[in-house]
Tab-separated table of C-alpha atoms in Angstrom:
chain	number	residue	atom	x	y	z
A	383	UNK	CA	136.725	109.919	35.746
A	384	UNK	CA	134.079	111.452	33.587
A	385	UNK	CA	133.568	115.528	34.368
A	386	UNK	CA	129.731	117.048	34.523
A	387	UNK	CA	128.277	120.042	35.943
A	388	UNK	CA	125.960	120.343	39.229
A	389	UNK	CA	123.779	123.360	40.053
A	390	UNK	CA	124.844	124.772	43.344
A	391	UNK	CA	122.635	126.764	45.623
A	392	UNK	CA	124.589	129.616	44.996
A	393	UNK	CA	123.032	129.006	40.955
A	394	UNK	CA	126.352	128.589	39.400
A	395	UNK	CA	127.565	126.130	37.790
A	396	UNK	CA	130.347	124.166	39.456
A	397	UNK	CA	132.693	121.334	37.922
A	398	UNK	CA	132.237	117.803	40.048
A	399	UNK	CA	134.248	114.501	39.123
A	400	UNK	CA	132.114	111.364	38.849
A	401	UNK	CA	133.297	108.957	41.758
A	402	UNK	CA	135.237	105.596	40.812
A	403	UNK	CA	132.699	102.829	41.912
A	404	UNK	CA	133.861	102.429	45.813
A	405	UNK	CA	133.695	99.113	47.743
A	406	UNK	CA	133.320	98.947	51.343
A	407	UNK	CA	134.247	96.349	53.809
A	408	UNK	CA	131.999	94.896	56.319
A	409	UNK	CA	132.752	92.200	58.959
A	410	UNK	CA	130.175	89.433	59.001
A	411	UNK	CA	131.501	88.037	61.776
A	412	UNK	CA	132.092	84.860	60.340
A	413	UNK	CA	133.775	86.122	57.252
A	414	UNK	CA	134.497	89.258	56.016
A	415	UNK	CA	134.024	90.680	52.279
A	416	UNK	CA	133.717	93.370	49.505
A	417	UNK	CA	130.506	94.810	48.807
A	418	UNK	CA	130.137	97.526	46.155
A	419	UNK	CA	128.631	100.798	47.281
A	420	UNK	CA	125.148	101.416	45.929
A	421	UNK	CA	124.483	104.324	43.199
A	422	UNK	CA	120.947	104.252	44.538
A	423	UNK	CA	119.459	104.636	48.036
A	424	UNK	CA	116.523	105.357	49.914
A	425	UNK	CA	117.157	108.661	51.989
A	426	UNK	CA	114.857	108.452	55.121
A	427	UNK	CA	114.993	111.780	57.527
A	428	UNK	CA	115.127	112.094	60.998
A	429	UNK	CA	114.990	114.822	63.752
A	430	UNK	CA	118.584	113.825	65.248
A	431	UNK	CA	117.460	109.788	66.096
A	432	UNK	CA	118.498	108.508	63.382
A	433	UNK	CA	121.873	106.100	64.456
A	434	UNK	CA	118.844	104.887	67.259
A	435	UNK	CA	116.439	103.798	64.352
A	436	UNK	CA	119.153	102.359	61.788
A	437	UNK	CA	120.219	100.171	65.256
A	438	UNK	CA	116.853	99.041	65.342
A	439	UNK	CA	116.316	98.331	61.909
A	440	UNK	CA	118.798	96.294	60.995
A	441	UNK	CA	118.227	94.396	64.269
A	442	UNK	CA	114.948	92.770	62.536
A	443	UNK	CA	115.993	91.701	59.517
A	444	UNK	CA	119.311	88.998	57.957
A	445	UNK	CA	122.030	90.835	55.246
A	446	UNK	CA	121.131	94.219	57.546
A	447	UNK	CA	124.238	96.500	58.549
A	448	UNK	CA	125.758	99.773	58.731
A	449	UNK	CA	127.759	100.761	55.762
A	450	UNK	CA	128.974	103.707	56.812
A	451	UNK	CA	128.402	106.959	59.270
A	452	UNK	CA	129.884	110.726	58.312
A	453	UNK	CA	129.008	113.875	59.708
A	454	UNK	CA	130.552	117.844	60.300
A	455	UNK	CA	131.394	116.712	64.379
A	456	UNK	CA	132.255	114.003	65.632
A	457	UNK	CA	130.806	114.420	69.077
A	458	UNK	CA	127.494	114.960	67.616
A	459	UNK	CA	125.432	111.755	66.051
A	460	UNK	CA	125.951	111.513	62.778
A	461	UNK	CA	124.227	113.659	59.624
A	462	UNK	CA	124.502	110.293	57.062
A	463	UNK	CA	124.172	106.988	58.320
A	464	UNK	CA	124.430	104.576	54.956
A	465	UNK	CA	122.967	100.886	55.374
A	466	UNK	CA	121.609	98.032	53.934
A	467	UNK	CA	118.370	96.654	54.706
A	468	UNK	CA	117.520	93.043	54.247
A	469	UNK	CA	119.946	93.586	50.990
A	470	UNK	CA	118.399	96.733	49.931
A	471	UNK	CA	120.529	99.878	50.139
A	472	UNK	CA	119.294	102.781	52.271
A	473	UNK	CA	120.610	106.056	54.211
A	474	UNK	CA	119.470	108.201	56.950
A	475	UNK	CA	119.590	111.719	57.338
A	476	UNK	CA	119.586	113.829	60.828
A	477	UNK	CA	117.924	116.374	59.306
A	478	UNK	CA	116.386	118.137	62.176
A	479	UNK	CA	112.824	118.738	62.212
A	480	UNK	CA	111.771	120.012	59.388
A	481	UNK	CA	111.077	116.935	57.547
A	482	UNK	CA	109.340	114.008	58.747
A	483	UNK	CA	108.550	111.050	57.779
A	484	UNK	CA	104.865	110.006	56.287
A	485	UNK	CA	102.767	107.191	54.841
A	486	UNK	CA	103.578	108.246	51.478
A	487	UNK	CA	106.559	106.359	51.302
A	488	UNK	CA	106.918	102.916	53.409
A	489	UNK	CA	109.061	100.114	53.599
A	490	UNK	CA	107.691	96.733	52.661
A	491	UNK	CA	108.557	93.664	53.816
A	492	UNK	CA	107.871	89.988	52.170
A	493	UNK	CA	107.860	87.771	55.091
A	494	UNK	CA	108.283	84.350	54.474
A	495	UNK	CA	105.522	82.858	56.828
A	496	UNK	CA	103.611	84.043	59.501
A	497	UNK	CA	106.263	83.488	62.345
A	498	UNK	CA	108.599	86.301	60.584
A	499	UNK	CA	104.936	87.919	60.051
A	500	UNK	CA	104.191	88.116	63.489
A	501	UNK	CA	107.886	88.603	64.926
A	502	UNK	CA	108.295	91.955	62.654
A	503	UNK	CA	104.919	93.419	63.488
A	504	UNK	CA	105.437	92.972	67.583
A	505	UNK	CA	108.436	94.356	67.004
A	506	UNK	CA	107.838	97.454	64.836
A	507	UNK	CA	104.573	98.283	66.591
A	508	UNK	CA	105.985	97.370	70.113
A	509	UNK	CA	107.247	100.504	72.422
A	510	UNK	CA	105.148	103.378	70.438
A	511	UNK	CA	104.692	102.020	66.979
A	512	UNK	CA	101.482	101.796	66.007
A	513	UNK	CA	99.283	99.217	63.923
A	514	UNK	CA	97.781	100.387	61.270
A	515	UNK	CA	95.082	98.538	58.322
A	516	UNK	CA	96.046	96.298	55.776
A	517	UNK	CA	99.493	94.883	56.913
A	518	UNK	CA	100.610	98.729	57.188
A	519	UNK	CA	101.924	100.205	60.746
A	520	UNK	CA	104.187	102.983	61.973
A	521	UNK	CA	107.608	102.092	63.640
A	522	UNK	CA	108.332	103.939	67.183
A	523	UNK	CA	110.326	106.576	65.033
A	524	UNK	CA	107.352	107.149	62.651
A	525	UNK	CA	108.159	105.627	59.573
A	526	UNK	CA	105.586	103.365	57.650
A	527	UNK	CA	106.165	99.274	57.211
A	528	UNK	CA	104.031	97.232	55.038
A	529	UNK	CA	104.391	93.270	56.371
A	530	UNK	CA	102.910	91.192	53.599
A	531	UNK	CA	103.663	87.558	53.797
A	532	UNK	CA	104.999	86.582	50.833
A	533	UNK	CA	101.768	84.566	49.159
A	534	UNK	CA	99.832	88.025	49.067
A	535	UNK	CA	101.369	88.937	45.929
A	536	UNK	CA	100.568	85.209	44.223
A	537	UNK	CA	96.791	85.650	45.700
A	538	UNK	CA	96.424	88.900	44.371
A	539	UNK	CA	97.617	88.186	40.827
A	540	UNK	CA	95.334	85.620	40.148
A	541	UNK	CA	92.793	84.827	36.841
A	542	UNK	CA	90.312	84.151	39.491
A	543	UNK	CA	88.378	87.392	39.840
A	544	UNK	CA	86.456	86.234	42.383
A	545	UNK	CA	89.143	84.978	44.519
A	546	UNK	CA	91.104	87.965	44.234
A	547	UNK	CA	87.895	89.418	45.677
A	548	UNK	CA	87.288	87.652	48.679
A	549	UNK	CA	91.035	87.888	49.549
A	550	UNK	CA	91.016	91.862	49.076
A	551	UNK	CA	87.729	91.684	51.411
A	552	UNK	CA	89.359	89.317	53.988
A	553	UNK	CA	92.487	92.062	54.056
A	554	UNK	CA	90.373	94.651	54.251
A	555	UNK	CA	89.433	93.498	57.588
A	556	UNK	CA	92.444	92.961	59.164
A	557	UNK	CA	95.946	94.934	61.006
A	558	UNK	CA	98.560	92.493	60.763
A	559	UNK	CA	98.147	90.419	57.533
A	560	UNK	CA	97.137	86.851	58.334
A	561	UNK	CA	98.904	84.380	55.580
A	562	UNK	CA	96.673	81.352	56.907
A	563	UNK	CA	93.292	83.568	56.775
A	564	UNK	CA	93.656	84.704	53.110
A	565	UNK	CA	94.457	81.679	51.526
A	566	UNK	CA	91.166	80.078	52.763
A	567	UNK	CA	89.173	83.630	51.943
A	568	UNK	CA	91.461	82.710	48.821
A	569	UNK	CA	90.428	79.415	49.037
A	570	UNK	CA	86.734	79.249	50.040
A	571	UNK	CA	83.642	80.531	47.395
A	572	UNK	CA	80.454	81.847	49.479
């Protein structure tokens, strides 16, 4: 293990051993297998809902799970939740109150057609989420989603000047990203 030094809040310096690269286990439920731990990870905080909103997340989306869950009491929820996203590694933090979460950082989504589209949006938005412009909403626990289908970023980074116009203009105009509706603004000169 390689040796460094970490700041502590008491402004000292304080030996810490680098961790041996961990693996975790997970259950499938049709197989089980060795995943490594990830050295990087989203840290979203919450006011003491966060196992609630990590249950709900990885509800919507496949290769979603729990990780792992630590805390200082076990009869209270706990402080770290660590879980994976739709493969991407994330954790959760029961802060408390004094940090919440805002539109400057989102998750976004690539959905695959409008179906997956619509099914994430009803569901993010449903039971006090809220829809926002432009493919972006807030979830029931406050946290911002972008749902782009997955042609958006093709549309976007076209030659065509003037398509990429009319398909910025025809987004412009909408909540929940229609796939169908921006190809033919994509599509269609006026």
């Amino acid at each position: 293990m390689n040796s460094r030094k970490v700041w502590s809040r008491r402004q000292s310096f304080v030996s810490h051993q680098e961790p041996k690269s961990e693996t975790r286990k997970r259950d499938s439920g049709e197989e089980s297998f060795m995943e490594q731990t990830a050295k990087v990870r989203t840290c979203l905080g919450f006011n003491g809902n966060g196992t609630e909103a990590v249950d709900f997340y990885i509800s919507l989306l496949p290769d979603s799970y729990i990780e792992n869950s630590f805390g200082p009491n076990p009869e209270e929820p706990p402080l770290v939740i660590e879980f994976t996203l739709a493969g991407a590694p994330f954790m959760v933090l029961n802060a408390g109150p004094r940090y919440t979460p805002s539109e400057a950082a989102s998750i976004s989504v690539l959905t695959k057609d409008q179906k997956e589209t619509d099914h994430l949006w009803d569901a993010l938005t449903a039971k006090g989420g809220q829809a926002g412009p432009c493919g972006w909403l807030k979830d029931p626990f406050g946290v911002s989603w972008q749902i782009v289908p997955e042609l958006m970023p093709r549309l976007l980074s076209s030659p065509d000047k003037a398509a990429v116009a009319r398909t910025m203009n025809a987004m412009m105009q909408m909540g929940k990203l229609d796939g169908a509706a921006l190809q033919a603004a994509f599509n269609t000169p006026q």
